Coordinates of C-alpha atoms in Angstrom, one line a residue:
M1 CA -18.2 -36.2 -48.8
V2 CA -18.2 -39.0 -46.3
D3 CA -14.3 -39.5 -46.8
Y4 CA -13.7 -35.8 -46.2
A5 CA -15.7 -35.8 -43.1
K6 CA -14.0 -38.7 -41.6
K7 CA -10.7 -36.8 -42.0
I8 CA -12.0 -33.9 -39.8
N9 CA -13.4 -36.2 -37.3
I10 CA -17.2 -36.0 -38.5
D11 CA -19.1 -39.3 -38.1
F12 CA -21.8 -40.1 -40.8
I13 CA -24.8 -42.2 -40.3
I14 CA -26.6 -42.6 -43.7
C15 CA -30.2 -43.4 -44.0
D16 CA -31.8 -44.5 -47.4
H17 CA -34.4 -46.7 -48.7
H18 CA -33.3 -47.1 -52.5
L19 CA -31.5 -49.9 -54.1
P20 CA -28.0 -48.9 -53.7
A21 CA -26.0 -48.5 -56.9
G22 CA -22.1 -48.7 -57.0
E23 CA -19.8 -48.4 -53.8
I24 CA -21.6 -47.7 -50.6
P25 CA -19.8 -44.9 -48.6
A26 CA -17.7 -45.7 -45.7
A27 CA -19.9 -44.2 -43.0
V28 CA -20.2 -45.2 -39.3
A29 CA -23.4 -46.9 -40.3
V30 CA -25.5 -47.2 -43.4
L31 CA -29.0 -48.0 -42.8
D32 CA -30.8 -49.3 -45.9
P33 CA -32.7 -52.7 -45.6
K34 CA -32.1 -53.1 -49.5
Q35 CA -28.4 -53.6 -49.1
N36 CA -27.4 -57.2 -50.1
D37 CA -26.0 -58.1 -46.6
C38 CA -28.7 -56.1 -44.5
Q39 CA -30.6 -58.8 -42.3
Y40 CA -33.5 -56.6 -41.5
P41 CA -36.6 -58.6 -42.6
F42 CA -38.8 -55.6 -43.9
K43 CA -37.3 -54.2 -47.1
E44 CA -39.9 -51.6 -48.0
L45 CA -39.7 -48.8 -45.4
S46 CA -39.7 -45.2 -46.7
G47 CA -37.0 -42.9 -46.2
C48 CA -38.7 -41.3 -43.1
G49 CA -39.5 -44.7 -41.9
I50 CA -35.7 -45.7 -41.9
G51 CA -35.1 -42.3 -39.8
F52 CA -37.9 -43.3 -37.5
K53 CA -36.3 -46.7 -36.8
L54 CA -32.8 -45.0 -36.1
M55 CA -34.6 -42.7 -33.6
H56 CA -36.4 -45.6 -32.1
A57 CA -33.3 -47.6 -31.5
F58 CA -31.6 -44.4 -30.1
S59 CA -34.3 -43.8 -27.7
I60 CA -34.1 -47.3 -26.3
Q61 CA -30.3 -47.2 -26.1
N62 CA -30.5 -43.9 -24.1
E63 CA -33.6 -44.6 -22.2
I64 CA -35.8 -41.8 -23.9
P65 CA -39.4 -42.4 -23.3
L66 CA -41.0 -43.9 -26.5
D67 CA -44.1 -41.6 -25.9
F68 CA -42.0 -38.7 -27.2
L69 CA -41.0 -40.7 -30.3
Y70 CA -44.4 -41.3 -31.3
E71 CA -45.2 -37.7 -31.6
F72 CA -43.3 -38.0 -34.9
L73 CA -45.7 -40.7 -36.4
D74 CA -47.6 -37.8 -38.5
L75 CA -44.5 -37.0 -40.4
V76 CA -43.8 -40.8 -41.0
V77 CA -47.2 -41.4 -42.4
V78 CA -46.8 -38.5 -44.8
S79 CA -43.6 -40.0 -46.0
I80 CA -45.1 -43.4 -46.5
A81 CA -48.0 -41.9 -48.5
S82 CA -45.7 -39.7 -50.5
D83 CA -43.0 -42.1 -51.4
L84 CA -45.7 -44.6 -52.5
V85 CA -44.1 -47.6 -50.8
L86 CA -45.8 -50.8 -50.2
M87 CA -48.7 -50.5 -47.6
T88 CA -47.8 -53.8 -46.0
G89 CA -45.8 -55.2 -43.0
E90 CA -44.4 -52.2 -40.7
N91 CA -45.6 -49.6 -43.4
R92 CA -49.3 -50.4 -42.7
I93 CA -48.7 -50.4 -39.0
L94 CA -46.7 -46.9 -38.9
A95 CA -49.4 -45.6 -41.4
Y96 CA -52.3 -46.6 -39.3
F97 CA -50.9 -44.8 -36.0
G98 CA -49.5 -42.0 -38.1
L99 CA -53.2 -41.2 -39.4
E100 CA -54.4 -41.5 -36.0
K101 CA -52.0 -38.9 -34.9
L102 CA -52.8 -36.7 -37.9
N103 CA -56.5 -36.7 -37.1
R104 CA -56.3 -36.5 -33.6
N105 CA -53.5 -33.7 -33.0
P106 CA -51.4 -33.0 -36.0
R107 CA -48.2 -30.9 -35.6
I108 CA -48.7 -27.2 -36.2
G109 CA -47.2 -27.1 -39.4
L110 CA -49.2 -30.0 -40.9
K111 CA -52.1 -28.5 -39.5
A112 CA -51.6 -25.3 -41.4
L113 CA -51.0 -26.9 -44.6
M114 CA -54.0 -29.1 -44.1
E115 CA -56.0 -25.8 -43.7
V116 CA -54.7 -23.9 -46.8
S117 CA -55.3 -27.0 -48.9
G118 CA -58.9 -26.9 -48.1
F119 CA -59.1 -30.1 -46.0
H120 CA -62.0 -29.7 -43.6
R121 CA -61.5 -31.1 -40.1
E122 CA -65.0 -32.8 -40.0
S123 CA -63.5 -35.2 -42.6
T124 CA -61.2 -37.9 -41.7
L125 CA -58.0 -37.6 -43.3
E126 CA -56.8 -40.8 -45.4
I127 CA -53.8 -41.9 -47.4
S128 CA -55.2 -40.6 -50.4
N129 CA -55.4 -37.0 -49.1
L130 CA -51.8 -37.3 -48.2
V131 CA -51.0 -38.8 -51.9
F132 CA -52.9 -36.2 -53.8
T133 CA -52.9 -33.1 -51.4
I134 CA -50.5 -32.7 -48.7
G135 CA -47.4 -34.5 -50.4
P136 CA -47.6 -32.7 -53.6
R137 CA -47.5 -29.4 -51.7
I138 CA -44.5 -30.4 -49.6
N139 CA -42.7 -31.9 -52.8
A140 CA -43.3 -28.7 -54.9
V141 CA -41.0 -26.5 -52.6
G142 CA -38.2 -28.9 -53.3
R143 CA -38.8 -29.0 -56.9
L144 CA -39.1 -25.3 -57.5
T145 CA -37.3 -23.6 -54.9
Q146 CA -35.8 -25.0 -51.5
G147 CA -36.7 -27.9 -49.7
K148 CA -35.7 -26.2 -46.6
K149 CA -38.8 -24.1 -46.6
A150 CA -41.0 -27.3 -46.2
V151 CA -38.8 -28.4 -43.2
E152 CA -39.2 -24.9 -41.6
L153 CA -43.0 -25.6 -41.9
L154 CA -42.7 -29.1 -40.4
V155 CA -40.6 -28.2 -37.4
S156 CA -42.4 -24.8 -36.5
H157 CA -44.0 -24.4 -33.0
N158 CA -45.3 -20.9 -33.9
K159 CA -48.8 -20.9 -35.2
E160 CA -48.5 -17.6 -37.2
E161 CA -45.3 -18.4 -38.5
A162 CA -46.5 -22.0 -39.7
E163 CA -49.4 -20.4 -41.3
N164 CA -47.4 -18.1 -43.3
F165 CA -45.1 -20.8 -44.3
A166 CA -48.1 -23.0 -45.4
L167 CA -49.4 -20.1 -47.4
N168 CA -46.3 -19.8 -49.4
I169 CA -46.0 -23.3 -50.0
N170 CA -49.5 -23.4 -51.1
K171 CA -48.7 -20.7 -53.6
T172 CA -45.5 -22.5 -54.9
N173 CA -47.7 -25.5 -55.5
Y174 CA -50.0 -23.6 -57.7
D175 CA -46.8 -22.3 -59.6
R176 CA -45.8 -25.9 -59.9
Q177 CA -49.3 -26.9 -61.3
D178 CA -49.1 -24.1 -63.9
L179 CA -45.7 -25.3 -65.1
D180 CA -46.6 -28.9 -64.8
I181 CA -49.9 -28.2 -67.2
I182 CA -47.8 -26.3 -69.8
S183 CA -45.0 -28.8 -69.7
T184 CA -47.2 -31.9 -69.9
Q185 CA -48.9 -30.6 -73.1
E186 CA -45.6 -30.1 -74.8
A187 CA -44.8 -33.6 -73.7
F188 CA -48.1 -35.2 -75.1
K189 CA -47.3 -33.4 -78.4
M190 CA -43.9 -34.9 -78.7
V191 CA -45.2 -38.3 -77.9
D192 CA -48.1 -38.1 -80.3
L193 CA -45.7 -37.0 -83.1
Y194 CA -43.2 -40.0 -82.3
K195 CA -46.2 -42.6 -82.2
K196 CA -47.4 -41.2 -85.5
N197 CA -43.9 -42.0 -87.1
K198 CA -43.6 -45.3 -84.9
P199 CA -46.9 -46.6 -83.9
D200 CA -45.3 -49.8 -82.4
L201 CA -43.0 -47.9 -79.8
K202 CA -42.7 -50.1 -76.6
S203 CA -41.3 -47.1 -74.6
I204 CA -41.3 -43.4 -74.4
I205 CA -38.1 -41.2 -73.9
I206 CA -38.5 -37.6 -74.4
Y207 CA -36.0 -34.8 -73.9
K208 CA -36.3 -31.1 -73.7
E209 CA -33.6 -28.9 -72.4
D210 CA -35.6 -26.2 -70.7
W211 CA -38.0 -28.4 -68.6
H212 CA -37.7 -27.8 -65.0
K213 CA -35.8 -30.6 -63.4
G214 CA -38.3 -30.5 -60.5
I215 CA -41.5 -31.6 -62.7
V216 CA -40.0 -34.3 -65.1
G217 CA -41.3 -37.1 -62.8
I218 CA -44.7 -35.7 -62.9
I219 CA -44.7 -35.3 -66.7
A220 CA -43.5 -39.1 -66.7
S221 CA -46.4 -40.1 -64.6
R222 CA -48.7 -38.3 -66.9
C223 CA -47.3 -40.1 -69.9
V224 CA -47.7 -43.4 -68.2
D225 CA -51.4 -42.7 -67.3
K226 CA -52.1 -41.6 -70.8
Y227 CA -50.1 -44.1 -73.1
H228 CA -49.4 -46.8 -70.7
L229 CA -45.9 -47.3 -71.8
P230 CA -42.6 -47.0 -69.6
T231 CA -41.6 -43.6 -69.8
I232 CA -38.5 -41.7 -69.2
V233 CA -38.4 -37.7 -69.3
L234 CA -35.3 -35.9 -69.7
T235 CA -34.0 -32.3 -69.4
L236 CA -30.7 -30.7 -69.3
Q237 CA -29.0 -30.1 -65.9
D238 CA -25.4 -29.1 -65.0
G239 CA -24.2 -29.7 -68.7
K240 CA -25.6 -33.3 -68.7
I241 CA -29.0 -35.1 -69.5
A242 CA -31.0 -36.1 -66.2
G243 CA -34.4 -37.1 -65.4
S244 CA -37.1 -39.4 -64.2
A245 CA -38.5 -42.7 -65.2
R246 CA -41.9 -44.0 -64.4
S247 CA -43.0 -47.7 -65.1
I248 CA -46.1 -49.7 -65.8
P249 CA -47.0 -52.7 -63.6
D250 CA -44.7 -55.9 -64.0
F251 CA -42.0 -53.9 -66.0
N252 CA -39.1 -53.4 -63.5
M253 CA -37.6 -49.9 -64.4
Y254 CA -34.7 -50.1 -62.1
E255 CA -33.5 -53.5 -63.4
M256 CA -34.2 -52.3 -67.1
L257 CA -32.1 -49.2 -66.5
G258 CA -29.3 -51.4 -65.2
R259 CA -29.3 -53.3 -68.6
C260 CA -28.3 -49.9 -70.1
A261 CA -26.0 -48.8 -67.5
D262 CA -22.8 -48.6 -69.8
L263 CA -24.3 -45.4 -71.2
L264 CA -25.4 -43.7 -67.9
T265 CA -23.5 -41.9 -65.4
E266 CA -25.7 -42.8 -62.5
F267 CA -29.1 -44.3 -61.9
G268 CA -31.2 -45.3 -58.9
G269 CA -34.7 -45.9 -57.5
H270 CA -37.3 -48.5 -57.5
Q271 CA -39.3 -50.9 -59.7
Q272 CA -41.9 -48.2 -60.6
A273 CA -39.7 -45.0 -60.5
S274 CA -36.3 -44.3 -61.0
G275 CA -33.7 -41.4 -61.6
L276 CA -31.0 -41.4 -64.2
A277 CA -28.3 -39.2 -65.8
M278 CA -26.0 -39.4 -68.9
P279 CA -23.8 -37.5 -71.2
I280 CA -25.6 -35.6 -74.0
E281 CA -23.8 -37.6 -76.6
N282 CA -25.3 -40.9 -75.2
L283 CA -29.1 -39.9 -75.5
E284 CA -29.5 -41.4 -79.0
K285 CA -27.7 -44.6 -78.2
F286 CA -29.6 -44.8 -74.9
T287 CA -33.0 -44.3 -76.5
N288 CA -32.3 -47.2 -79.0
M289 CA -31.0 -49.5 -76.4
F290 CA -34.0 -49.1 -73.8
E291 CA -36.5 -49.3 -76.7
L292 CA -34.8 -52.6 -77.6
V293 CA -34.9 -53.8 -73.9
A294 CA -38.5 -52.9 -73.8
E295 CA -39.5 -54.7 -77.0
N296 CA -37.8 -57.8 -75.5
T297 CA -39.5 -57.5 -72.1
L298 CA -43.0 -56.3 -72.6
T299 CA -45.6 -59.0 -73.5
P300 CA -48.9 -58.0 -75.1
A301 CA -50.9 -58.5 -71.8
M302 CA -48.5 -56.0 -70.1
L303 CA -49.4 -53.3 -72.5
I304 CA -53.3 -53.4 -71.6
P305 CA -54.1 -51.0 -68.8
P306 CA -55.3 -53.4 -65.9
Q307 CA -58.5 -52.8 -64.2
D308 CA -58.9 -55.5 -61.7
I309 CA -62.3 -55.9 -59.8
D310 CA -62.4 -57.4 -56.6
L311 CA -66.1 -58.2 -56.5
K312 CA -69.3 -57.6 -58.2
L313 CA -72.0 -56.1 -56.1
E314 CA -75.7 -54.9 -56.1
L315 CA -76.1 -51.3 -54.8
S316 CA -78.5 -52.8 -52.0
E317 CA -75.2 -54.7 -50.4
I318 CA -73.6 -51.2 -50.0
T319 CA -74.5 -50.5 -46.6
P320 CA -72.9 -48.5 -43.6
K321 CA -71.9 -52.0 -42.1
F322 CA -70.4 -53.1 -45.2
Y323 CA -68.5 -50.0 -45.5
K324 CA -67.3 -50.3 -41.8
I325 CA -65.9 -53.7 -42.7
L326 CA -64.1 -52.2 -45.6
K327 CA -62.5 -49.6 -43.3
Q328 CA -60.9 -52.1 -41.3
M329 CA -58.6 -53.1 -44.3
A330 CA -57.2 -49.5 -44.3
P331 CA -54.8 -47.9 -44.6
F332 CA -55.0 -48.4 -48.4
G333 CA -51.9 -48.1 -50.6
P334 CA -49.6 -50.1 -53.0
E335 CA -50.0 -54.1 -52.4
N336 CA -53.0 -53.2 -50.2
M337 CA -55.2 -51.2 -52.5
R338 CA -58.7 -49.9 -51.9
P339 CA -61.1 -52.7 -52.8
I340 CA -62.6 -52.2 -56.6
F341 CA -66.3 -53.2 -57.1
S342 CA -68.6 -53.4 -60.3
T343 CA -72.4 -53.2 -60.6
E344 CA -74.2 -53.7 -63.8
N345 CA -77.1 -52.3 -65.6
L346 CA -77.5 -48.9 -63.7
T347 CA -79.4 -45.7 -64.8
P348 CA -77.2 -42.5 -64.8
L349 CA -79.0 -39.3 -64.0
K350 CA -78.2 -35.7 -63.3
V351 CA -74.8 -35.6 -64.8
Q352 CA -72.8 -32.5 -64.4
I353 CA -69.1 -31.2 -65.1
M354 CA -67.2 -30.3 -61.9
K355 CA -64.2 -28.1 -62.2
E356 CA -63.7 -28.6 -66.0
K357 CA -62.2 -32.2 -65.6
H358 CA -64.5 -34.2 -63.4
L359 CA -67.9 -35.6 -63.5
K360 CA -70.7 -36.1 -60.7
F361 CA -73.8 -37.9 -61.4
T362 CA -76.5 -40.3 -59.8
V363 CA -76.8 -43.8 -60.7
V364 CA -80.0 -45.8 -59.9
E365 CA -80.7 -49.6 -59.5
E366 CA -83.8 -50.5 -61.4
K367 CA -85.1 -53.5 -59.3
T368 CA -84.6 -51.7 -55.9
G369 CA -84.9 -47.9 -56.7
L370 CA -81.7 -47.4 -54.7
S371 CA -79.4 -44.5 -55.9
F372 CA -75.9 -43.4 -55.0
V373 CA -74.0 -40.4 -56.0
V374 CA -70.9 -41.0 -58.3
V375 CA -68.0 -38.9 -58.5
A376 CA -65.7 -39.5 -61.5
F377 CA -62.2 -37.6 -61.2
G378 CA -60.4 -37.1 -64.6
L379 CA -63.2 -38.8 -66.4
V380 CA -65.0 -35.5 -68.2
D381 CA -64.5 -37.3 -71.6
F382 CA -67.5 -39.6 -70.6
Y383 CA -69.7 -36.4 -70.4
P384 CA -71.5 -36.4 -73.7
E385 CA -71.8 -40.2 -73.9
L386 CA -73.4 -40.2 -70.3
L387 CA -76.1 -37.6 -71.4
K388 CA -77.1 -40.2 -74.1
A389 CA -76.7 -43.3 -72.1
K390 CA -79.5 -45.4 -71.1
K391 CA -77.6 -47.8 -69.0
V392 CA -74.1 -48.2 -67.4
D393 CA -72.0 -50.6 -65.9
L394 CA -69.8 -49.1 -63.3
C395 CA -66.5 -49.9 -61.8
Y396 CA -65.8 -48.0 -58.8
S397 CA -64.4 -47.8 -55.0
I398 CA -66.6 -46.7 -52.2
E399 CA -66.0 -43.7 -50.1
E400 CA -67.5 -41.7 -47.3
N401 CA -68.2 -38.1 -48.0
T402 CA -68.8 -35.6 -45.2
F403 CA -70.4 -32.2 -45.6
Q404 CA -71.7 -29.9 -43.0
N405 CA -71.2 -32.5 -40.6
K406 CA -73.4 -35.0 -42.5
S407 CA -71.9 -38.3 -43.9
S408 CA -72.9 -40.5 -46.7
L409 CA -71.6 -43.2 -48.9
Q410 CA -70.7 -42.3 -52.5
L411 CA -69.0 -44.1 -55.4
R412 CA -65.8 -43.0 -57.1
A413 CA -66.0 -44.1 -60.5
R414 CA -62.7 -46.1 -62.0
D415 CA -64.3 -46.8 -65.3
I416 CA -67.7 -46.8 -67.2
R417 CA -69.1 -49.0 -69.9
I418 CA -72.0 -47.1 -71.6
F419 CA -75.1 -48.7 -73.4
Y420 CA -77.4 -46.5 -75.7

């Protein structure tokens, strides 16, 4: 495409944040800090972050006031959160000011999307809201229909138009969730069968020709969450097999795919997430080769899901002042994760199920009588055990809950140890 454009006198500037694979197009400029010869010191910008840097340089060169440029930071922070890039260096600075912009004066399109997503303005928007609420809705449109619809929302200057775009995008996200649930259940059944026949598998590679190409990455992530193994989910696309790969900590997916490159027509991505394609006839060979790579790379320690704890606390130490100090470490994200704490010997009370998959309960510290509300997303399997539990050890993060303009601290459970 770039070569053809040059022939008809069209200049290309390419912005990318992936590790380049193969020959780099002969564009006027290729902005990608992960190129071998790139001298730019920070390598972990998001795709939109690189576009922002291009606009920054263009503005300086053409004496355009930078105040205008900073109005785009709300888009940059959505990209940083959705791309799951490292929350360090420039990303953390851009995310900080992007969140400030989002909470102060978001663009019409993002404001409309926040409203249909059920986000209440009395709460402060955080990176986690973008990762789990806003980002998936924007991505759903590109996965199932056309990404152009999300662009139309984000550039809209008309309130009524933006609200209509947001409603349609929200509906598409519900459709994506339904498709996701069905396909993920199919994937789990396939993996369970494979593991029954081969219990020592060190990787998961599953293929179904009618899985929608837009959700294979989500399925792969779900499999990693459940089985804690490097996972590749494939489907049929334009006569060849294509799909997405997701990894576990310390297993570099991009590098491992590179060891199987002879069987692939293309691959690219990051250490934790990659995309790939291959001829149909290569699937069996690739499956065997990748499994061998995983066997030779994974150690027993890497196969244990990590749950790092930053500090043991007593409930009496969780105060508004302590939480204020924690907030100064934000924005949180990869390589700057929200601190995880643990407290032992707590009494669980008022255990209830929320929305079928989640739990809410209260924990009480015996020696002080202090109590906190705990929310446990995705941990509904603990429900029958918590009803019988006399004591629990809790692994959690601390967050602020705002309801009817009243704020209080609550604990978000990461793991629970139960004593009867």
